[in-house]
Amino acid sequence: MKIASGTQFSRRQLLQWGMTATAATLIGGREFAFPPEAQAFGDPLPSWNDGPAKNAILNFIHATTDTSSPKVVPPEERIATFDQDGTLWVEHPMYSQVVYCFDRVSAVVKAKPELADVEPFRTVLTGDREAIAKLPTDELMKVLVVTLTGMSVDDFESQVKHWLGTARDPRWKRLYTELTYLPMIEVLKHMRDNGYKTYIVTGGGQDFVRVYAEQIYGIPPEQVVGTAGGTSFGYDQSGKPFLTKDPKLLLNDNNAGKPEGIHLMIGRRPWAAFGNSTGDREMLEYTTAGSGERLAILLLHDDREREYAYGPTQGLPDTKVGTFTQALYDEAKSKGWTVISMKSDWKRIFAFGS
Amino acid sequence: MKIASGTQFSRRQLLQWGMTATAATLIGGREFAFPPEAQAFGDPLPSWNDGPAKNAILNFIHATTDTSSPKVVPPEERIATFDQDGTLWVEHPMYSQVVYCFDRVSAVVKAKPELADVEPFRTVLTGDREAIAKLPTDELMKVLVVTLTGMSVDDFESQVKHWLGTARDPRWKRLYTELTYLPMIEVLKHMRDNGYKTYIVTGGGQDFVRVYAEQIYGIPPEQVVGTAGGTSFGYDQSGKPFLTKDPKLLLNDNNAGKPEGIHLMIGRRPWAAFGNSTGDREMLEYTTAGSGERLAILLLHDDREREYAYGPTQGLPDTKVGTFTQALYDEAKSKGWTVISMKSDWKRIFAFGS
């Protein structure tokens, strides 16, 4: 099939997009004395319980932005990077972008009816989740390629916008854009209020996340770094130029790809980095390798009741991409990174509900 | 030789970096009525003579930022992109980065003495400009590869900083960072004062330009888009992570690569774009293909006395990359783009001198 040829999405990329993550009930993090004056004008993180995680964030911001602090960071250098899936919004049981790709298949087949009887589209169209889950990697790849590439960047944006305005997740019956973590929205805002430029650095598709990041996170497209394919400049029949999304991978923004992507797209080392899985390890290592006060945060999903619980102590394999593994937890402990317990550290998870 | 294998710099890239440009004495541009209230607090462009080019810039900024204007652009969308070589600073007779690469060869050979007797390094070390100019493309490529890749990003930054602080251009005997165009510095500042994010979009090396862009243009690293190679994340012997510059081309930021790079790195269509050569054509086409008021500017080097004169009417071939060709001039005229005459439109060229 034409759609499969020339693609350069790697197996690792596909796994990261398509996999669910493992689970843990680990809690950790350094303790800091939280300066009371920082709360003089109200609590900037009202959805957080008091504790080491909240203190680590507030103390870092205070230490790097108070002009009397010996660790103050020049305003132009204040960069903070945030993983998205599982760090800023729900990633379980499936990345929203993968749901999008499956949902999009029917429209693709409508435009190209000859695909209806061709795998993997035939299986995807049945809606049989068990059968879909069994699709091999190279078949899954074809779904990603036809739904994420081949159209103009403007058409892609329209398609994603339409989906975001209508699709609802199966558990909360909410728009996916409602499934952001309120405590993290507060962190984003508090960092920006203190002069930090907040960036998303995601394994998800850069163009996909850019469609909604400004609306739901206050993060503009130019501050979204993600897995990125190339585009091709061309002209339509009237001579008007446009860009077509190509199935050529330029940046696999996972693992080592995160610091590499940060260098490519930002060109500065972050002072703070937030993640939740092994895919964020190198970003946190790179961030904390800089001089001065640095902040490395991992969010642990340990709240089965209010969200999900997945991590190494649940006995799942410790090797999958996109998981919070025991090895990552050990590294966090040994290096003094802060681990957020969703269950203990967050008063609320979402803006909706209680 | 090891250094040549695996490289993906194209001949076009090398030509763009290594070539001098042609010349013209063409002047053009639409005329706009300049609203007098915009000058109420002093002239924001004091190094410009009154005329259609200055008016086009001031009117565009007024039309897109005055809240009572029907063409006002939301603040978050205000993006303006600027080519660098020949648009913001001198590119003649050789791109500064190419001078850097040649100057750097002696340090490279000092570290790797075995290169001293190997071409093209032997020729470069002689300093014989005529012989150097005759080096074939693939030999020139080896010079770029050994001077721009293979080191850590931190080491590269130090090397460029050192060179910028010592090397002087042959004509004015000034640091290269002094050879910026004062009228363009005024435009950058005036656009920023009106809420525009100013970006460099250059065929030059992204990492190279990032070293000095903040200091001389007020443009931070994250707003420099340029020809970019990949990096590789790794660890030193102490376990500290670092990034190494690879000879793998990710973005050739010339011609079609400019709008492609803008999409990759910014993700929004600019409202204004400034260039000076065929390498900027597609960026200007892409910019002006958007709705509403857009600004497309080309700088014509027609001032042999104060700077240089090169363009199609000087009778040089009309096919070279990096030149202001007759075809580009014709396109500018037919589409209503503004052409700046350095000779007529600029009172001063540099901050130094008169």
XYZ file of C-alpha atoms in Angstrom:
708
model
C 0.000 0.000 0.000
C 1.154 3.438 -0.901
C 0.532 4.861 2.538
C 3.064 2.615 4.201
C 5.977 3.316 1.891
C 8.435 5.995 2.874
C 7.172 6.306 6.409
C 9.753 6.721 9.089
C 7.744 6.370 12.256
C 9.703 4.006 14.454
C 8.387 1.063 16.375
C 9.336 2.853 19.594
C 7.247 5.838 18.530
C 4.274 3.670 17.778
C 4.582 1.805 21.024
C 4.752 5.045 22.946
C 1.650 6.301 21.214
C -0.282 3.093 21.444
C 0.603 1.676 24.818
C -0.963 2.002 28.170
C 1.391 2.522 31.073
C 2.195 0.538 34.199
C 1.474 1.677 37.709
C 2.945 2.408 41.131
C 2.073 3.643 44.590
C 5.420 5.283 45.227
C 5.706 8.573 46.954
C 8.886 10.557 47.382
C 10.602 13.899 47.104
C 12.866 16.288 48.945
C 11.494 18.516 51.655
C 12.040 22.264 51.590
C 11.184 25.006 54.041
C 8.463 26.971 52.327
C 8.864 30.740 52.768
C 5.594 32.131 54.155
C 5.890 35.465 52.325
C 5.295 33.727 49.021
C 1.751 33.031 50.132
C 1.067 36.586 51.255
C -1.342 37.178 48.384
C -3.172 33.879 48.593
C -2.226 30.329 47.784
C -1.159 30.069 44.128
C -1.664 26.291 44.260
C -5.036 25.876 45.988
C -5.678 22.394 44.581
C -2.542 21.047 46.255
C -2.303 19.608 49.736
C 0.544 20.951 51.808
C 3.505 18.635 51.639
C 6.911 18.082 50.082
C 5.766 18.197 46.456
C 3.931 21.498 46.790
C 6.818 22.893 48.833
C 9.388 21.816 46.257
C 7.537 23.696 43.515
C 6.904 26.843 45.532
C 10.431 26.929 46.930
C 11.973 26.477 43.502
C 9.960 29.339 42.063
C 10.791 31.537 45.026
C 14.501 30.720 44.950
C 14.863 31.359 41.223
C 12.735 34.500 40.896
C 13.129 36.480 44.133
C 15.651 39.175 43.260
C 17.241 38.905 46.695
C 17.850 35.185 46.226
C 21.418 34.063 45.483
C 19.920 31.554 43.033
C 17.821 34.012 41.031
C 17.587 33.174 37.316
C 17.631 36.006 34.740
C 14.088 36.479 33.374
C 15.048 35.648 29.788
C 16.424 32.255 30.882
C 13.324 31.127 32.748
C 12.216 28.069 30.809
C 10.091 25.269 32.250
C 9.145 22.162 30.272
C 6.165 19.894 30.799
C 5.432 16.498 29.375
C 1.771 16.323 28.378
C 0.255 12.819 28.373
C -0.032 11.684 31.992
C 1.541 14.911 33.276
C -0.909 17.618 32.213
C -3.883 15.476 31.230
C -5.162 11.907 31.348
C -3.257 9.371 29.226
C -5.056 6.223 30.401
C -6.245 3.857 29.043
C -5.137 5.230 25.662
C -3.449 8.405 24.478
C -6.089 10.806 23.167
C -4.207 11.153 19.920
C -4.461 7.421 19.287
C -8.205 7.595 19.957
C -8.314 10.446 17.457
C -6.538 8.357 14.832
C -8.967 5.457 15.222
C -11.969 7.787 15.225
C -10.683 9.483 12.117
C -10.512 6.281 10.056
C -14.176 6.394 9.049
C -13.746 9.839 7.480
C -10.613 8.684 5.680
C -12.423 5.641 4.296
C -15.326 7.835 3.220
C -12.879 9.856 1.125
C -11.048 6.734 -0.083
C -13.667 3.936 -0.221
C -11.104 1.482 -1.574
C -9.603 1.300 1.930
C -12.763 -0.140 3.474
C -11.807 -3.703 2.609
C -8.126 -3.338 3.340
C -6.472 -4.086 6.685
C -6.073 -2.533 9.150
C -8.919 -0.204 8.204
C -11.442 -3.024 7.931
C -10.718 -4.052 11.519
C -10.725 -0.490 12.838
C -14.108 0.167 11.201
C -15.662 -2.789 13.046
C -15.058 -0.945 16.323
C -14.068 -4.283 17.876
C -11.687 -3.045 20.559
C -10.203 -6.450 21.224
C -9.375 -7.005 17.565
C -8.032 -3.455 17.228
C -5.768 -3.967 20.232
C -4.269 -6.986 18.511
C -3.258 -5.122 15.346
C 0.459 -5.504 14.730
C 2.712 -2.440 14.866
C 3.074 -1.977 11.132
C -0.688 -2.073 10.706
C -1.142 0.473 13.479
C 1.424 2.598 11.687
C -0.782 2.704 8.593
C -3.618 4.102 10.690
C -1.366 6.842 12.046
C 0.022 7.680 8.621
C -3.351 8.109 6.877
C -4.900 10.074 9.725
C -1.943 12.319 10.611
C -0.283 12.962 7.256
C -1.080 13.630 3.617
C -3.374 16.607 4.232
C -2.580 20.314 4.436
C -1.659 21.650 7.859
C -4.811 23.784 7.772
C -7.057 20.810 6.993
C -5.410 18.799 9.759
C -6.051 21.586 12.243
C -9.722 21.720 11.225
C -10.081 17.946 11.556
C -8.555 17.890 15.030
C -10.615 20.887 16.166
C -13.802 19.195 15.033
C -12.933 16.004 16.898
C -11.969 17.850 20.076
C -15.319 19.617 20.025
C -17.315 16.401 19.809
C -15.442 13.291 21.028
C -15.879 12.273 24.649
C -13.823 9.961 26.786
C -15.507 6.721 27.854
C -15.137 7.117 31.648
C -16.104 10.702 32.457
C -18.096 11.343 29.260
C -16.218 14.640 28.968
C -14.455 16.347 26.100
C -10.805 15.315 26.167
C -9.837 18.937 26.676
C -11.644 18.828 30.021
C -9.402 16.034 31.296
C -6.555 18.337 32.272
C -5.186 18.249 35.801
C -6.248 21.351 37.690
C -3.206 21.260 40.028
C -0.895 21.334 37.009
C -2.840 24.172 35.389
C -2.162 26.070 38.623
C 1.560 25.290 38.382
C 1.686 26.475 34.764
C 0.005 29.727 35.701
C 2.117 30.294 38.798
C 5.315 29.741 36.847
C 4.190 32.155 34.134
C 3.202 34.702 36.781
C 6.820 34.495 37.893
C 8.279 35.071 34.475
C 8.756 31.479 33.334
C 8.047 30.575 29.745
C 6.138 27.299 29.940
C 6.712 24.725 27.210
C 5.068 21.417 26.467
C 7.636 18.772 25.505
C 5.572 15.782 24.490
C 5.967 12.427 22.803
C 2.621 13.199 21.207
C 2.322 14.866 17.844
C 3.442 18.473 17.856
C 0.790 19.580 15.372
C -1.933 17.717 17.262
C -1.137 19.293 20.635
C -0.726 22.747 19.141
C -4.380 22.760 18.105
C -5.599 23.026 21.711
C -2.595 23.895 23.913
C -3.258 27.626 23.894
C -6.895 27.209 24.803
C -6.521 24.670 27.605
C -3.021 25.344 28.979
C -2.343 28.926 27.922
C 0.656 27.584 25.980
C 0.978 29.019 22.459
C 1.847 26.814 19.442
C 5.422 28.095 19.350
C 5.929 26.703 22.864
C 4.799 23.193 21.996
C 7.637 20.778 21.225
C 6.504 17.334 20.194
C 7.051 14.438 17.906
C 7.211 16.177 14.562
C 7.021 15.141 10.962
C 8.181 17.162 8.021
C 5.983 19.244 5.771
C 6.271 20.038 2.069
C 5.698 23.491 0.667
C 3.730 23.641 -2.549
C 1.113 25.601 -4.482
C -2.531 24.860 -5.211
C -4.079 25.298 -8.653
C -4.647 29.002 -8.057
C -0.978 29.448 -7.146
C -1.652 29.839 -3.438
C 1.076 28.259 -1.298
C 0.301 25.661 1.361
C 2.078 23.054 3.482
C 1.334 19.322 3.308
C 2.074 17.040 6.268
C 4.598 14.376 5.285
C 5.066 10.892 6.778
C 8.720 11.711 7.429
C 9.761 11.777 11.066
C 11.983 14.751 11.982
C 11.870 14.479 15.759
C 10.858 11.519 17.920
C 10.281 13.524 21.057
C 10.687 10.764 23.612
C 13.575 9.741 25.853
C 16.813 11.179 24.399
C 14.619 12.897 21.829
C 13.287 15.221 24.539
C 16.565 17.015 25.341
C 17.446 16.857 21.650
C 14.088 18.426 20.819
C 14.544 21.040 23.533
C 17.853 22.037 22.003
C 16.379 22.110 18.504
C 13.239 24.052 19.335
C 14.206 26.141 22.365
C 17.999 26.280 22.421
C 18.209 26.719 26.190
C 18.402 24.237 29.039
C 15.213 24.300 31.135
C 15.375 25.191 34.829
C 12.401 23.009 35.663
C 11.005 19.895 34.022
C 7.886 17.868 34.751
C 7.153 14.339 33.572
C 5.597 11.059 34.571
C 7.398 8.254 32.770
C 10.638 6.793 31.472
C 10.100 8.844 28.319
C 10.827 11.924 30.443
C 13.963 10.572 32.141
C 16.505 12.187 29.825
C 14.688 15.529 29.931
C 14.892 15.539 33.718
C 18.551 14.461 33.660
C 19.406 17.182 31.163
C 17.519 19.810 33.142
C 19.165 18.979 36.458
C 22.652 18.755 34.899
C 22.651 22.546 34.665
C 24.149 24.758 37.358
C 22.144 26.510 40.075
C 18.748 25.546 41.411
C 16.890 23.102 39.167
C 13.565 21.359 39.593
C 12.771 17.827 38.414
C 9.264 16.504 39.026
C 7.620 13.175 38.292
C 3.898 12.646 38.665
C 2.915 9.259 40.014
C -0.525 7.937 39.115
C -1.593 6.240 42.343
C -5.212 7.287 42.568
C -7.357 4.492 41.191
C -10.512 6.048 42.534
C -10.258 9.583 41.214
C -8.106 8.823 38.124
C -5.923 5.749 37.565
C -3.197 3.825 39.353
C -0.307 2.466 37.342
C 3.338 1.966 38.206
C 5.981 -0.610 39.027
C 4.473 -1.856 42.273
C 1.390 -3.077 40.433
C 3.585 -5.871 39.135
C 3.442 -4.919 35.470
C 6.595 -5.298 33.356
C 9.286 -2.720 34.084
C 10.425 -2.387 30.509
C 7.619 -0.675 28.619
C 8.046 2.765 27.111
C 5.893 5.413 28.735
C 5.850 3.810 32.178
C 6.929 4.927 35.625
C 9.341 2.104 36.292
C 11.073 1.033 39.475
C 14.390 2.075 37.921
C 13.038 5.558 37.279
C 11.724 5.753 40.807
C 15.115 4.690 42.160
C 16.853 7.313 40.044
C 14.428 9.974 41.265
C 15.107 9.045 44.880
C 18.879 8.949 44.453
C 18.986 12.294 42.650
C 16.566 14.131 44.884
C 13.874 14.570 42.252
C 10.372 15.211 43.534
C 7.664 12.608 43.029
C 4.086 13.859 43.183
C 1.533 11.444 44.580
C -1.693 12.212 42.809
C -3.567 10.613 45.683
C -1.853 12.433 48.542
C -0.672 15.684 47.009
C -3.721 16.735 45.026
C -6.928 17.967 46.656
C -8.676 17.957 43.320
C -7.807 16.326 40.025
C -10.069 18.093 37.544
C -11.795 21.455 37.299
C -15.123 19.648 36.965
C -16.576 17.672 39.863
C -15.378 18.022 43.431
C 37.756 10.503 5.541
C 35.464 9.860 8.441
C 34.256 13.426 8.639
C 32.637 13.324 5.225
C 30.671 10.138 5.680
C 27.083 10.366 6.833
C 26.796 14.062 6.270
C 23.618 15.314 4.680
C 24.430 18.907 3.914
C 23.204 19.503 0.374
C 25.010 21.253 -2.393
C 22.327 23.929 -2.326
C 22.997 24.495 1.360
C 26.698 24.799 0.781
C 26.230 27.153 -2.114
C 23.931 29.322 -0.066
C 26.471 29.482 2.724
C 29.457 30.028 0.515
C 28.232 32.240 -2.281
C 28.218 35.936 -2.740
C 25.059 37.467 -4.163
C 24.206 39.423 -7.275
C 23.097 43.021 -7.332
C 20.394 45.442 -8.422
C 19.327 49.064 -8.275
C 15.635 48.313 -8.226
C 13.268 50.238 -6.076
C 9.593 49.465 -5.580
C 6.750 49.022 -3.161
C 3.192 50.079 -2.534
C 2.470 53.495 -1.089
C 0.362 53.905 2.017
C -0.974 56.977 3.741
C 0.975 57.131 6.989
C -1.223 58.040 9.948
C 0.318 61.049 11.730
C -0.801 59.958 15.228
C 1.653 57.039 15.080
C 4.485 59.541 15.271
C 3.021 61.513 18.163
C 5.659 60.211 20.558
C 8.634 60.591 18.255
C 9.769 58.770 15.178
C 10.225 55.054 15.923
C 12.330 54.678 12.766
C 14.714 57.666 12.900
C 17.306 56.064 10.607
C 14.781 55.834 7.778
C 14.071 58.479 5.194
C 10.407 59.230 4.646
C 9.100 57.262 1.703
C 7.056 54.258 0.638
C 9.186 51.660 2.464
C 9.063 53.422 5.816
C 5.368 54.123 5.312
C 4.620 50.506 4.468
C 6.193 49.331 7.727
C 4.594 51.975 9.924
C 1.193 51.590 8.312
C 1.278 47.823 8.657
C 2.104 48.034 12.351
C -0.573 50.638 12.901
C -3.227 48.712 10.959
C -2.572 45.437 12.776
C -2.154 46.718 16.332
C -4.475 49.710 16.726
C -7.485 48.307 18.536
C -9.819 50.516 16.501
C -8.449 49.136 13.244
C -10.636 46.655 11.353
C -7.436 44.720 10.588
C -6.156 44.416 14.148
C -4.342 41.124 14.862
C -4.812 39.409 18.237
C -1.651 39.944 20.320
C -0.855 36.230 20.589
C -0.799 35.890 16.800
C 1.644 38.731 16.172
C 4.603 36.983 14.591
C 7.163 38.666 12.348
C 10.016 36.797 10.696
C 13.340 38.193 9.531
C 15.972 36.652 7.349
C 19.412 37.430 8.777
C 22.261 37.471 6.229
C 21.792 40.513 4.035
C 18.590 41.529 5.830
C 19.732 42.240 9.396
C 23.488 42.341 8.888
C 26.131 42.352 6.166
C 26.438 39.172 4.086
C 28.954 40.427 1.537
C 31.491 39.350 0.362
C 31.088 36.164 2.408
C 28.631 34.947 5.059
C 30.147 35.473 8.498
C 29.542 31.859 9.362
C 31.652 30.710 6.432
C 34.428 33.044 7.575
C 34.067 31.461 11.010
C 34.432 27.971 9.566
C 37.627 28.877 7.705
C 39.039 30.705 10.726
C 38.253 27.727 12.918
C 40.257 25.258 10.822
C 43.572 26.103 12.501
C 42.155 25.196 15.931
C 40.722 21.969 14.539
C 44.059 21.033 12.997
C 45.822 21.852 16.260
C 43.605 19.288 17.980
C 43.938 16.814 15.092
C 47.413 17.381 13.566
C 46.870 14.552 11.079
C 44.528 16.867 9.146
C 47.284 19.397 8.362
C 48.421 17.543 5.271
C 44.956 16.540 4.108
C 42.813 18.520 1.684
C 40.930 20.772 2.005
C 42.537 21.704 5.319
C 45.985 22.120 3.801
C 44.648 24.703 1.354
C 42.578 26.526 3.974
C 45.629 26.780 6.248
C 47.634 28.526 3.528
C 45.209 31.466 3.719
C 45.381 31.714 -0.084
C 41.937 33.204 -0.775
C 42.045 32.441 -4.467
C 42.845 28.786 -3.878
C 40.240 28.544 -1.126
C 37.597 30.010 -3.417
C 38.323 27.262 -5.918
C 37.720 24.399 -3.470
C 35.036 22.050 -4.805
C 31.760 21.729 -2.945
C 32.481 18.402 -1.299
C 35.768 19.743 0.056
C 34.040 22.838 1.412
C 31.564 20.509 3.057
C 34.364 18.855 5.008
C 35.346 22.241 6.414
C 31.787 22.901 7.548
C 31.419 19.449 9.066
C 34.593 19.565 11.192
C 34.005 23.121 12.389
C 30.252 22.947 13.031
C 29.710 19.397 14.259
C 31.287 16.738 16.429
C 31.595 18.884 19.555
C 29.182 19.380 22.453
C 26.663 22.180 22.057
C 28.318 23.953 24.990
C 31.785 23.748 23.420
C 30.424 25.014 20.126
C 28.848 27.988 21.856
C 32.157 28.831 23.558
C 34.067 28.566 20.282
C 31.669 30.878 18.460
C 31.628 33.358 21.346
C 35.401 33.525 21.328
C 35.514 34.132 17.584
C 32.807 36.802 17.719
C 34.781 38.642 20.382
C 37.977 38.764 18.333
C 37.439 38.368 14.565
C 37.040 41.525 12.498
C 35.679 42.005 9.016
C 38.190 43.096 6.370
C 36.436 46.282 5.217
C 35.329 48.112 8.345
C 37.725 46.400 10.753
C 34.784 45.896 13.092
C 33.524 42.908 15.035
C 30.971 41.087 12.906
C 28.340 41.779 15.543
C 28.741 45.499 14.826
C 27.750 45.040 11.187
C 24.025 45.016 11.877
C 21.754 47.439 10.050
C 20.563 50.160 12.419
C 17.324 50.764 10.469
C 16.413 47.096 10.863
C 17.247 47.130 14.573
C 14.740 49.975 14.820
C 12.120 47.916 12.976
C 12.690 44.934 15.294
C 12.262 47.131 18.351
C 9.229 48.970 17.002
C 7.500 45.705 16.154
C 8.241 44.313 19.616
C 6.989 47.548 21.183
C 3.736 46.827 19.389
C 3.428 43.278 20.650
C 5.057 41.409 17.792
C 7.261 38.438 18.557
C 10.261 38.869 16.289
C 11.879 35.736 14.858
C 14.991 35.214 12.814
C 14.405 32.699 10.008
C 17.827 32.211 8.453
C 19.603 29.920 6.042
C 22.540 30.223 8.415
C 23.166 27.749 11.197
C 20.579 27.928 13.938
C 23.082 27.194 16.696
C 25.539 29.743 15.301
C 23.033 32.601 15.169
C 21.620 31.761 18.584
C 24.971 32.542 20.178
C 24.648 36.286 19.519
C 21.043 36.987 18.448
C 19.878 37.974 21.906
C 22.768 40.367 22.428
C 22.672 42.136 19.077
C 19.033 41.852 17.995
C 17.193 41.293 21.269
C 15.977 37.988 19.812
C 16.231 35.052 22.238
C 17.522 31.615 21.135
C 14.032 30.142 21.095
C 13.066 32.696 18.435
C 15.905 31.798 16.075
C 14.934 29.362 13.312
C 17.807 28.342 11.082
C 19.433 25.558 9.204
C 19.629 22.910 11.894
C 21.481 19.677 12.371
C 20.564 16.978 14.818
C 22.166 16.410 18.192
C 22.818 13.213 20.129
C 22.156 12.914 23.829
C 24.813 11.047 25.802
C 26.694 10.926 29.084
C 30.264 11.846 29.932
C 32.495 9.655 32.093
C 31.065 11.140 35.265
C 27.541 10.329 34.105
C 26.675 13.926 33.298
C 24.444 14.224 30.227
C 25.386 16.397 27.271
C 24.405 16.930 23.635
C 26.772 16.429 20.702
C 26.251 18.222 17.405
C 25.709 15.710 14.588
C 26.432 16.146 10.859
C 22.828 15.192 10.106
C 20.717 17.876 8.488
C 17.215 18.216 9.985
C 16.167 21.493 8.408
C 17.634 23.276 5.391
C 16.127 26.638 6.189
C 16.206 28.152 2.718
C 13.548 28.584 0.045
C 10.714 26.106 0.732
C 12.598 25.213 3.924
C 11.701 28.602 5.389
C 7.925 28.142 5.538
C 8.514 24.503 6.477
C 10.836 25.628 9.262
C 8.347 28.270 10.382
C 5.687 25.600 10.707
C 8.038 23.260 12.546
C 9.444 25.776 14.983
C 6.683 28.379 15.359
C 3.495 26.713 14.178
C 1.833 29.966 13.104
C 1.856 31.883 9.857
C 3.743 35.183 10.203
C 1.967 38.478 9.572
C 5.141 40.154 8.376
C 8.272 38.778 6.728
C 11.518 40.452 5.750
C 14.142 39.091 3.364
C 16.577 40.069 0.669
C 16.996 37.148 -1.717
C 15.433 34.264 -3.587
C 15.977 32.153 -0.467
C 13.250 34.236 1.189
C 10.742 34.029 -1.660
C 8.676 31.156 -0.266
C 8.608 32.715 3.208
C 7.155 35.899 1.767
C 4.680 33.973 -0.375
C 3.562 31.931 2.624
C 3.231 35.025 4.793
C 1.157 36.978 2.319
C -1.085 33.984 1.527
C -2.754 34.503 4.908
C -5.889 36.574 5.331
C -5.973 40.171 6.531
C -3.183 42.723 6.347
C 0.228 41.148 5.674
C 3.620 42.725 5.111
C 6.287 41.392 2.749
C 9.565 43.287 2.543
C 12.690 42.771 0.457
C 15.877 44.704 1.103
C 17.781 45.683 -2.023
C 21.515 46.231 -1.689
C 22.067 49.198 -3.989
C 24.496 51.277 -1.951
C 27.994 50.523 -3.152
C 29.438 53.442 -1.235
C 28.061 52.823 2.235
C 27.668 49.025 1.990
C 27.478 46.950 -1.219
C 25.509 46.899 -4.442
C 24.439 43.570 -5.848
C 21.353 42.607 -7.816
C 20.119 41.579 -11.261
C 20.814 44.857 -13.044
C 24.525 44.480 -12.396
C 24.440 41.826 -15.088
C 25.361 38.886 -12.885
C 23.649 35.536 -13.525
C 20.026 35.411 -12.413
C 20.152 31.833 -11.181
C 22.293 31.816 -8.060
C 20.865 30.934 -4.685
C 20.872 33.805 -2.213
C 20.504 36.517 -4.832
C 17.930 39.231 -5.501
C 17.020 38.167 -9.012
C 15.002 39.930 -11.662
C 12.325 37.243 -11.292
C 12.066 37.966 -7.584
C 11.874 41.665 -8.262
C 9.108 41.088 -10.809
C 7.181 38.936 -8.333
C 7.545 41.625 -5.670
C 6.199 44.276 -8.025
C 3.280 42.152 -9.221
C 2.268 41.175 -5.675
C 2.685 44.564 -4.091
C 5.582 43.590 -1.841
C 7.732 46.443 -0.615
C 11.327 46.746 -1.786
C 13.646 48.760 0.438
C 16.360 50.696 -1.319
C 19.275 50.781 1.057
C 20.576 53.853 -0.747
C 17.378 55.893 -0.777
C 15.437 54.618 2.220
C 18.139 54.493 4.879
C 19.671 57.608 6.419
C 22.230 55.507 8.212
C 23.365 51.943 7.708
C 25.262 51.148 10.910
C 25.224 52.381 14.500
C 28.904 53.256 14.153
C 30.042 56.092 11.860
C 27.684 58.675 10.443
